[in-house]
mmCIF file of C-alpha atoms in Angstrom:
data_model
loop_
_atom_site.group_PDB
_atom_site.id
_atom_site.type_symbol
_atom_site.label_atom_id
_atom_site.label_comp_id
_atom_site.label_asym_id
_atom_site.label_seq_id
_atom_site.Cartn_x
_atom_site.Cartn_y
_atom_site.Cartn_z
ATOM 1 C CA UNK A 41 21.759 2.307 3.088
ATOM 2 C CA UNK A 42 25.422 2.963 2.331
ATOM 3 C CA UNK A 43 25.850 -0.448 0.684
ATOM 4 C CA UNK A 44 23.189 0.285 -1.950
ATOM 5 C CA UNK A 45 24.280 1.570 -5.375
ATOM 6 C CA UNK A 46 23.417 5.224 -6.106
ATOM 7 C CA UNK A 47 20.498 4.305 -8.415
ATOM 8 C CA UNK A 48 18.869 2.181 -5.711
ATOM 9 C CA UNK A 49 19.336 4.926 -3.150
ATOM 10 C CA UNK A 50 17.799 7.561 -5.442
ATOM 11 C CA UNK A 51 14.728 5.418 -6.170
ATOM 12 C CA UNK A 52 14.252 4.592 -2.490
ATOM 13 C CA UNK A 53 14.458 8.290 -1.621
ATOM 14 C CA UNK A 54 11.800 9.016 -4.267
ATOM 15 C CA UNK A 55 9.537 6.261 -2.894
ATOM 16 C CA UNK A 56 9.835 7.512 0.674
ATOM 17 C CA UNK A 57 9.273 11.109 -0.399
ATOM 18 C CA UNK A 58 6.176 10.259 -2.457
ATOM 19 C CA UNK A 59 4.649 7.338 -0.555
ATOM 20 C CA UNK A 60 6.328 6.995 2.835
ATOM 21 C CA UNK A 61 3.028 7.730 4.626
ATOM 22 C CA UNK A 62 0.837 5.776 2.193
ATOM 23 C CA UNK A 63 0.969 2.348 3.833
ATOM 24 C CA UNK A 64 -0.937 0.763 6.729
ATOM 25 C CA UNK A 65 -0.209 -2.668 8.231
ATOM 26 C CA UNK A 66 -3.156 -4.808 9.249
ATOM 27 C CA UNK A 67 -3.977 -8.336 10.331
ATOM 28 C CA UNK A 68 -6.822 -10.450 11.553
ATOM 29 C CA UNK A 69 -7.732 -9.133 15.003
ATOM 30 C CA UNK A 70 -6.832 -11.207 18.081
ATOM 31 C CA UNK A 71 -4.921 -13.712 15.954
ATOM 32 C CA UNK A 72 -1.327 -13.766 14.775
ATOM 33 C CA UNK A 73 -2.291 -14.444 11.170
ATOM 34 C CA UNK A 74 -3.306 -12.876 7.866
ATOM 35 C CA UNK A 75 -0.659 -10.141 8.161
ATOM 36 C CA UNK A 76 -0.777 -7.779 5.194
ATOM 37 C CA UNK A 77 -0.162 -4.226 3.996
ATOM 38 C CA UNK A 78 -2.709 -1.794 2.558
ATOM 39 C CA UNK A 79 -1.985 1.555 0.926
ATOM 40 C CA UNK A 80 -3.803 4.714 -0.084
ATOM 41 C CA UNK A 81 -4.528 5.286 -3.792
ATOM 42 C CA UNK A 82 -6.085 8.365 -5.388
ATOM 43 C CA UNK A 83 -8.265 7.581 -8.402
ATOM 44 C CA UNK A 84 -8.332 10.568 -10.747
ATOM 45 C CA UNK A 85 -12.006 11.380 -11.402
ATOM 46 C CA UNK A 86 -11.558 14.548 -13.445
ATOM 47 C CA UNK A 87 -9.397 17.624 -13.818
ATOM 48 C CA UNK A 88 -11.007 21.031 -13.540
ATOM 49 C CA UNK A 89 -9.787 24.620 -13.636
ATOM 50 C CA UNK A 90 -9.613 24.488 -9.836
ATOM 51 C CA UNK A 91 -7.516 21.323 -9.817
ATOM 52 C CA UNK A 92 -7.815 17.563 -9.843
ATOM 53 C CA UNK A 93 -10.851 15.763 -8.412
ATOM 54 C CA UNK A 94 -9.858 12.443 -6.874
ATOM 55 C CA UNK A 95 -11.518 9.591 -5.037
ATOM 56 C CA UNK A 96 -9.403 7.883 -2.377
ATOM 57 C CA UNK A 97 -9.259 4.191 -1.493
ATOM 58 C CA UNK A 98 -7.298 1.770 0.591
ATOM 59 C CA UNK A 99 -5.919 -0.945 -1.680
ATOM 60 C CA UNK A 100 -4.689 -4.420 -0.757
ATOM 61 C CA UNK A 101 -4.758 -8.075 -1.748
ATOM 62 C CA UNK A 102 -8.350 -9.310 -1.681
ATOM 63 C CA UNK A 103 -7.426 -12.664 -0.189
ATOM 64 C CA UNK A 104 -6.421 -10.923 3.060
ATOM 65 C CA UNK A 105 -9.776 -9.192 3.585
ATOM 66 C CA UNK A 106 -12.125 -12.140 4.032
ATOM 67 C CA UNK A 107 -12.728 -12.070 7.786
ATOM 68 C CA UNK A 108 -14.985 -10.041 10.042
ATOM 69 C CA UNK A 109 -12.598 -8.133 12.308
ATOM 70 C CA UNK A 110 -9.224 -6.573 11.495
ATOM 71 C CA UNK A 111 -6.645 -4.580 13.396
ATOM 72 C CA UNK A 112 -4.665 -1.720 11.820
ATOM 73 C CA UNK A 113 -1.401 -0.462 13.301
ATOM 74 C CA UNK A 114 -0.920 3.319 13.123
ATOM 75 C CA UNK A 115 2.184 5.501 13.134
ATOM 76 C CA UNK A 116 2.154 8.931 14.825
ATOM 77 C CA UNK A 117 3.044 10.761 11.607
ATOM 78 C CA UNK A 118 -0.197 9.649 9.925
ATOM 79 C CA UNK A 119 -2.309 12.137 11.853
ATOM 80 C CA UNK A 120 -2.431 15.744 13.075
ATOM 81 C CA UNK A 121 -2.350 16.023 16.022
ATOM 82 C CA UNK A 122 -0.354 12.796 16.270
ATOM 83 C CA UNK A 123 -2.756 9.867 16.445
ATOM 84 C CA UNK A 124 -3.688 8.934 19.990
ATOM 85 C CA UNK A 125 -4.208 5.222 19.270
ATOM 86 C CA UNK A 126 -1.589 2.667 18.346
ATOM 87 C CA UNK A 127 -4.148 0.317 16.835
ATOM 88 C CA UNK A 128 -7.588 0.542 15.282
ATOM 89 C CA UNK A 129 -10.099 -2.302 15.213
ATOM 90 C CA UNK A 130 -12.524 -2.573 12.310
ATOM 91 C CA UNK A 131 -15.580 -4.814 12.460
ATOM 92 C CA UNK A 132 -17.617 -5.782 9.427
ATOM 93 C CA UNK A 133 -14.231 -5.839 7.717
ATOM 94 C CA UNK A 134 -14.981 -8.265 4.885
ATOM 95 C CA UNK A 135 -18.116 -6.396 3.845
ATOM 96 C CA UNK A 136 -16.238 -3.103 3.587
ATOM 97 C CA UNK A 137 -14.186 -4.064 0.545
ATOM 98 C CA UNK A 138 -14.939 -3.921 -3.162
ATOM 99 C CA UNK A 139 -13.298 -6.847 -4.948
ATOM 100 C CA UNK A 140 -12.069 -5.970 -8.435
ATOM 101 C CA UNK A 141 -13.140 -8.923 -10.527
ATOM 102 C CA UNK A 142 -10.592 -11.720 -10.655
ATOM 103 C CA UNK A 143 -7.539 -9.472 -10.160
ATOM 104 C CA UNK A 144 -7.054 -10.531 -6.552
ATOM 105 C CA UNK A 145 -7.258 -6.869 -5.466
ATOM 106 C CA UNK A 146 -9.769 -5.219 -3.125
ATOM 107 C CA UNK A 147 -10.374 -1.517 -2.445
ATOM 108 C CA UNK A 148 -12.138 0.286 0.391
ATOM 109 C CA UNK A 149 -13.475 3.873 0.137
ATOM 110 C CA UNK A 150 -11.823 6.156 2.678
ATOM 111 C CA UNK A 151 -15.094 7.154 4.391
ATOM 112 C CA UNK A 152 -14.987 5.043 7.604
ATOM 113 C CA UNK A 153 -11.376 5.842 8.465
ATOM 114 C CA UNK A 154 -11.826 9.556 7.830
ATOM 115 C CA UNK A 155 -15.050 9.571 9.853
ATOM 116 C CA UNK A 156 -13.282 7.865 12.755
ATOM 117 C CA UNK A 157 -10.493 10.462 12.765
ATOM 118 C CA UNK A 158 -13.036 13.302 12.681
ATOM 119 C CA UNK A 159 -14.862 11.847 15.691
ATOM 120 C CA UNK A 160 -11.585 11.669 17.605
ATOM 121 C CA UNK A 161 -10.506 15.197 16.708
ATOM 122 C CA UNK A 162 -7.596 14.512 14.407
ATOM 123 C CA UNK A 163 -7.003 14.463 10.645
ATOM 124 C CA UNK A 164 -5.176 11.994 8.451
ATOM 125 C CA UNK A 165 -1.854 13.228 7.025
ATOM 126 C CA UNK A 166 -1.143 10.549 4.474
ATOM 127 C CA UNK A 167 0.692 10.201 1.225
ATOM 128 C CA UNK A 168 -1.042 8.428 -1.646
ATOM 129 C CA UNK A 169 -0.090 6.516 -4.751
ATOM 130 C CA UNK A 170 -1.359 9.039 -7.280
ATOM 131 C CA UNK A 171 -2.594 8.698 -10.836
ATOM 132 C CA UNK A 172 0.656 10.148 -12.139
ATOM 133 C CA UNK A 173 2.727 7.426 -10.452
ATOM 134 C CA UNK A 174 0.394 4.420 -10.912
ATOM 135 C CA UNK A 175 1.498 2.391 -13.935
ATOM 136 C CA UNK A 176 -0.203 2.811 -17.302
ATOM 137 C CA UNK A 177 -0.461 0.237 -20.082
ATOM 138 C CA UNK A 178 2.575 1.877 -21.662
ATOM 139 C CA UNK A 179 4.590 1.529 -18.459
ATOM 140 C CA UNK A 180 3.783 -2.181 -18.228
ATOM 141 C CA UNK A 181 4.471 -2.749 -21.933
ATOM 142 C CA UNK A 182 7.900 -1.168 -21.460
ATOM 143 C CA UNK A 183 8.849 -4.003 -19.097
ATOM 144 C CA UNK A 184 10.549 -6.682 -21.142
ATOM 145 C CA UNK A 185 11.481 -10.257 -20.273
ATOM 146 C CA UNK A 186 14.624 -9.104 -18.492
ATOM 147 C CA UNK A 187 14.318 -8.660 -14.710
ATOM 148 C CA UNK A 188 14.572 -5.046 -13.555
ATOM 149 C CA UNK A 189 15.215 -3.671 -10.039
ATOM 150 C CA UNK A 190 12.013 -3.206 -8.038
ATOM 151 C CA UNK A 191 11.091 -1.963 -4.574
ATOM 152 C CA UNK A 192 8.254 -3.108 -2.366
ATOM 153 C CA UNK A 193 7.042 -0.739 0.381
ATOM 154 C CA UNK A 194 5.473 -2.902 3.045
ATOM 155 C CA UNK A 195 5.192 -3.673 6.744
ATOM 156 C CA UNK A 196 7.238 -6.693 7.718
ATOM 157 C CA UNK A 197 6.124 -8.931 10.561
ATOM 158 C CA UNK A 198 9.404 -10.088 12.092
ATOM 159 C CA UNK A 199 11.819 -9.410 14.941
ATOM 160 C CA UNK A 200 14.085 -7.059 12.966
ATOM 161 C CA UNK A 201 11.880 -4.050 12.223
ATOM 162 C CA UNK A 202 9.818 -4.207 15.398
ATOM 163 C CA UNK A 203 6.023 -4.361 15.447
ATOM 164 C CA UNK A 204 5.120 -4.135 11.771
ATOM 165 C CA UNK A 205 7.956 -1.769 10.883
ATOM 166 C CA UNK A 206 7.890 -0.252 7.409
ATOM 167 C CA UNK A 207 10.513 -1.602 5.013
ATOM 168 C CA UNK A 208 11.625 -1.023 1.457
ATOM 169 C CA UNK A 209 12.344 -4.529 0.180
ATOM 170 C CA UNK A 210 14.704 -4.566 -2.804
ATOM 171 C CA UNK A 211 14.001 -7.197 -5.435
ATOM 172 C CA UNK A 212 13.231 -7.503 -9.127
ATOM 173 C CA UNK A 213 10.174 -7.717 -11.362
ATOM 174 C CA UNK A 214 9.818 -9.341 -14.751
ATOM 175 C CA UNK A 215 7.031 -9.480 -17.322
ATOM 176 C CA UNK A 216 6.293 -12.880 -18.818
ATOM 177 C CA UNK A 217 4.177 -13.959 -21.753
ATOM 178 C CA UNK A 218 2.227 -16.448 -19.667
ATOM 179 C CA UNK A 219 1.091 -14.715 -16.502
ATOM 180 C CA UNK A 220 1.913 -11.012 -16.462
ATOM 181 C CA UNK A 221 4.315 -9.333 -14.043
ATOM 182 C CA UNK A 222 6.002 -11.227 -11.217
ATOM 183 C CA UNK A 223 8.057 -10.263 -8.170
ATOM 184 C CA UNK A 224 11.332 -12.182 -8.078
ATOM 185 C CA UNK A 225 12.705 -12.865 -4.637
ATOM 186 C CA UNK A 226 11.452 -13.139 -1.108
ATOM 187 C CA UNK A 227 8.126 -11.574 -0.144
ATOM 188 C CA UNK A 228 8.478 -11.081 3.633
ATOM 189 C CA UNK A 229 5.553 -11.953 5.858
ATOM 190 C CA UNK A 230 3.250 -8.973 6.174
ATOM 191 C CA UNK A 231 4.032 -7.532 2.724
ATOM 192 C CA UNK A 232 1.179 -9.111 0.774
ATOM 193 C CA UNK A 233 -0.939 -6.252 -0.565
ATOM 194 C CA UNK A 234 1.951 -3.766 -0.625
ATOM 195 C CA UNK A 235 2.728 -1.445 -3.557
ATOM 196 C CA UNK A 236 5.644 -2.363 -5.823
ATOM 197 C CA UNK A 237 7.702 0.387 -7.507
ATOM 198 C CA UNK A 238 10.354 0.715 -10.192
ATOM 199 C CA UNK A 239 12.513 3.589 -11.355
ATOM 200 C CA UNK A 240 11.830 3.678 -15.112
ATOM 201 C CA UNK A 241 14.879 5.067 -16.903
ATOM 202 C CA UNK A 242 14.535 8.291 -18.893
ATOM 203 C CA UNK A 243 18.096 8.401 -20.178
ATOM 204 C CA UNK A 244 21.246 9.519 -18.456
ATOM 205 C CA UNK A 245 20.801 9.593 -14.697
ATOM 206 C CA UNK A 246 17.100 10.441 -14.878
ATOM 207 C CA UNK A 247 14.177 8.179 -14.031
ATOM 208 C CA UNK A 248 10.487 8.409 -13.231
ATOM 209 C CA UNK A 249 8.899 6.666 -10.278
ATOM 210 C CA UNK A 250 6.294 4.098 -11.321
ATOM 211 C CA UNK A 251 4.066 2.044 -9.027
ATOM 212 C CA UNK A 252 3.792 -1.191 -10.982
ATOM 213 C CA UNK A 253 0.992 -2.639 -8.884
ATOM 214 C CA UNK A 254 -0.050 -4.687 -5.854
ATOM 215 C CA UNK A 255 1.888 -7.668 -4.480
ATOM 216 C CA UNK A 256 -0.365 -10.728 -4.290
ATOM 217 C CA UNK A 257 -0.032 -13.979 -2.338
ATOM 218 C CA UNK A 258 0.948 -17.152 -4.123
ATOM 219 C CA UNK A 259 3.864 -19.365 -4.890
ATOM 220 C CA UNK A 260 7.008 -17.446 -5.805
ATOM 221 C CA UNK A 261 7.722 -15.707 -8.083
ATOM 222 C CA UNK A 262 4.811 -13.776 -6.628
ATOM 223 C CA UNK A 263 2.177 -12.290 -8.951
ATOM 224 C CA UNK A 264 1.642 -8.537 -9.152
ATOM 225 C CA UNK A 265 -1.734 -7.055 -10.072
ATOM 226 C CA UNK A 266 -0.602 -4.222 -12.320
ATOM 227 C CA UNK A 267 -2.116 -0.772 -11.987
ATOM 228 C CA UNK A 268 -3.298 -0.550 -15.584
ATOM 229 C CA UNK A 269 -5.602 -3.484 -14.829
ATOM 230 C CA UNK A 270 -6.564 -2.113 -11.400
ATOM 231 C CA UNK A 271 -7.662 1.162 -13.017
ATOM 232 C CA UNK A 272 -9.727 -0.622 -15.663
ATOM 233 C CA UNK A 273 -11.395 -2.890 -13.094
ATOM 234 C CA UNK A 274 -12.176 0.061 -10.821
ATOM 235 C CA UNK A 275 -13.831 1.941 -13.666
ATOM 236 C CA UNK A 276 -15.997 -1.114 -14.350
ATOM 237 C CA UNK A 277 -17.483 -0.905 -10.838
ATOM 238 C CA UNK A 278 -20.731 1.071 -10.724
ATOM 239 C CA UNK A 279 -20.093 4.662 -9.596
ATOM 240 C CA UNK A 280 -22.550 4.406 -6.718
ATOM 241 C CA UNK A 281 -20.754 1.294 -5.453
ATOM 242 C CA UNK A 282 -17.338 2.937 -5.711
ATOM 243 C CA UNK A 283 -18.489 5.903 -3.636
ATOM 244 C CA UNK A 284 -20.462 3.822 -1.139
ATOM 245 C CA UNK A 285 -19.397 4.051 2.483
ATOM 246 C CA UNK A 286 -18.909 0.458 3.682
ATOM 247 C CA UNK A 287 -20.862 -0.762 6.683
ATOM 248 C CA UNK A 288 -17.919 -1.056 9.054
ATOM 249 C CA UNK A 289 -17.194 0.243 12.543
ATOM 250 C CA UNK A 290 -13.779 1.606 13.561
ATOM 251 C CA UNK A 291 -12.652 1.846 17.179
ATOM 252 C CA UNK A 292 -9.373 2.333 19.036
ATOM 253 C CA UNK A 293 -8.002 -0.808 20.662
ATOM 254 C CA UNK A 294 -4.942 0.611 22.445
ATOM 255 C CA UNK A 295 -4.140 4.137 23.545
ATOM 256 C CA UNK A 296 -0.695 5.668 23.501
ATOM 257 C CA UNK A 297 -0.975 9.450 23.572
ATOM 258 C CA UNK A 298 2.490 10.947 23.035
ATOM 259 C CA UNK A 299 3.717 13.827 25.123
ATOM 260 C CA UNK A 300 4.438 17.068 23.245
ATOM 261 C CA UNK A 301 7.725 16.785 21.411
ATOM 262 C CA UNK A 302 8.030 13.068 22.140
ATOM 263 C CA UNK A 303 7.053 11.748 18.701
ATOM 264 C CA UNK A 304 10.004 10.002 17.126
ATOM 265 C CA UNK A 305 10.900 10.858 13.537
ATOM 266 C CA UNK A 306 9.836 8.353 10.909
ATOM 267 C CA UNK A 307 12.284 5.485 10.731
ATOM 268 C CA UNK A 308 13.295 4.190 7.347
ATOM 269 C CA UNK A 309 14.247 0.605 6.750
ATOM 270 C CA UNK A 310 15.942 -0.932 3.742
ATOM 271 C CA UNK A 311 16.235 -4.611 3.082
ATOM 272 C CA UNK A 312 17.889 -6.515 0.301
ATOM 273 C CA UNK A 313 16.068 -9.247 -1.550
ATOM 274 C CA UNK A 314 16.459 -12.535 0.283
#
């Protein structure tokens, strides 16, 4: 990370602090294809005197959800006690997702994954993209036609980061008049569906972390489904459908129970735009 300018380093630190445990890599089970990244998002339902009421979803690119059986790769730090399975298989996968109109985005209520953890005696310890970080209409409008630095948090499928290692991919985004916001640069295999962030300047050396949206497949520059549109599309889904537990089954497919004290600290990976 020493070769990154201070601004890049500060934004990456903010991303890892806020969302380092928000992402999950997945692929079509038993096949080396359809590699993608999903991430946790908290929809703000209401704010009360006791605090915020949120509804949690996995979010990804809808095009990567249209098959029956998927395999998720877990990291030990996503559960307490540390998760005892390296991989989870999910059947009925396609039926478990709610597709948000024509955005190219799909969401899954958290019910089946939380129920699986409860059955196995552990609890999820995730980060989430929260309402305060997810881009608003104002955040998207503030993007002009000049490319700005951007950061994709995904799980790359290659020989560098190991088996679906997490990476912060440094690139740029730009807003166009014709087709919204685009990711400029390489989108590594496995990073479709990942969240894309910027550090929106506040003057001086200050910035706020903004999750612009979801990286979608397509010909480069790659489209991004922005969070202002994701929010609006999610609100248009009937409340009973949004809260519905999908008819999926989750099972462990490989066990790797760590010995006490043997869990490695979370590795961080940085990658420049290709």
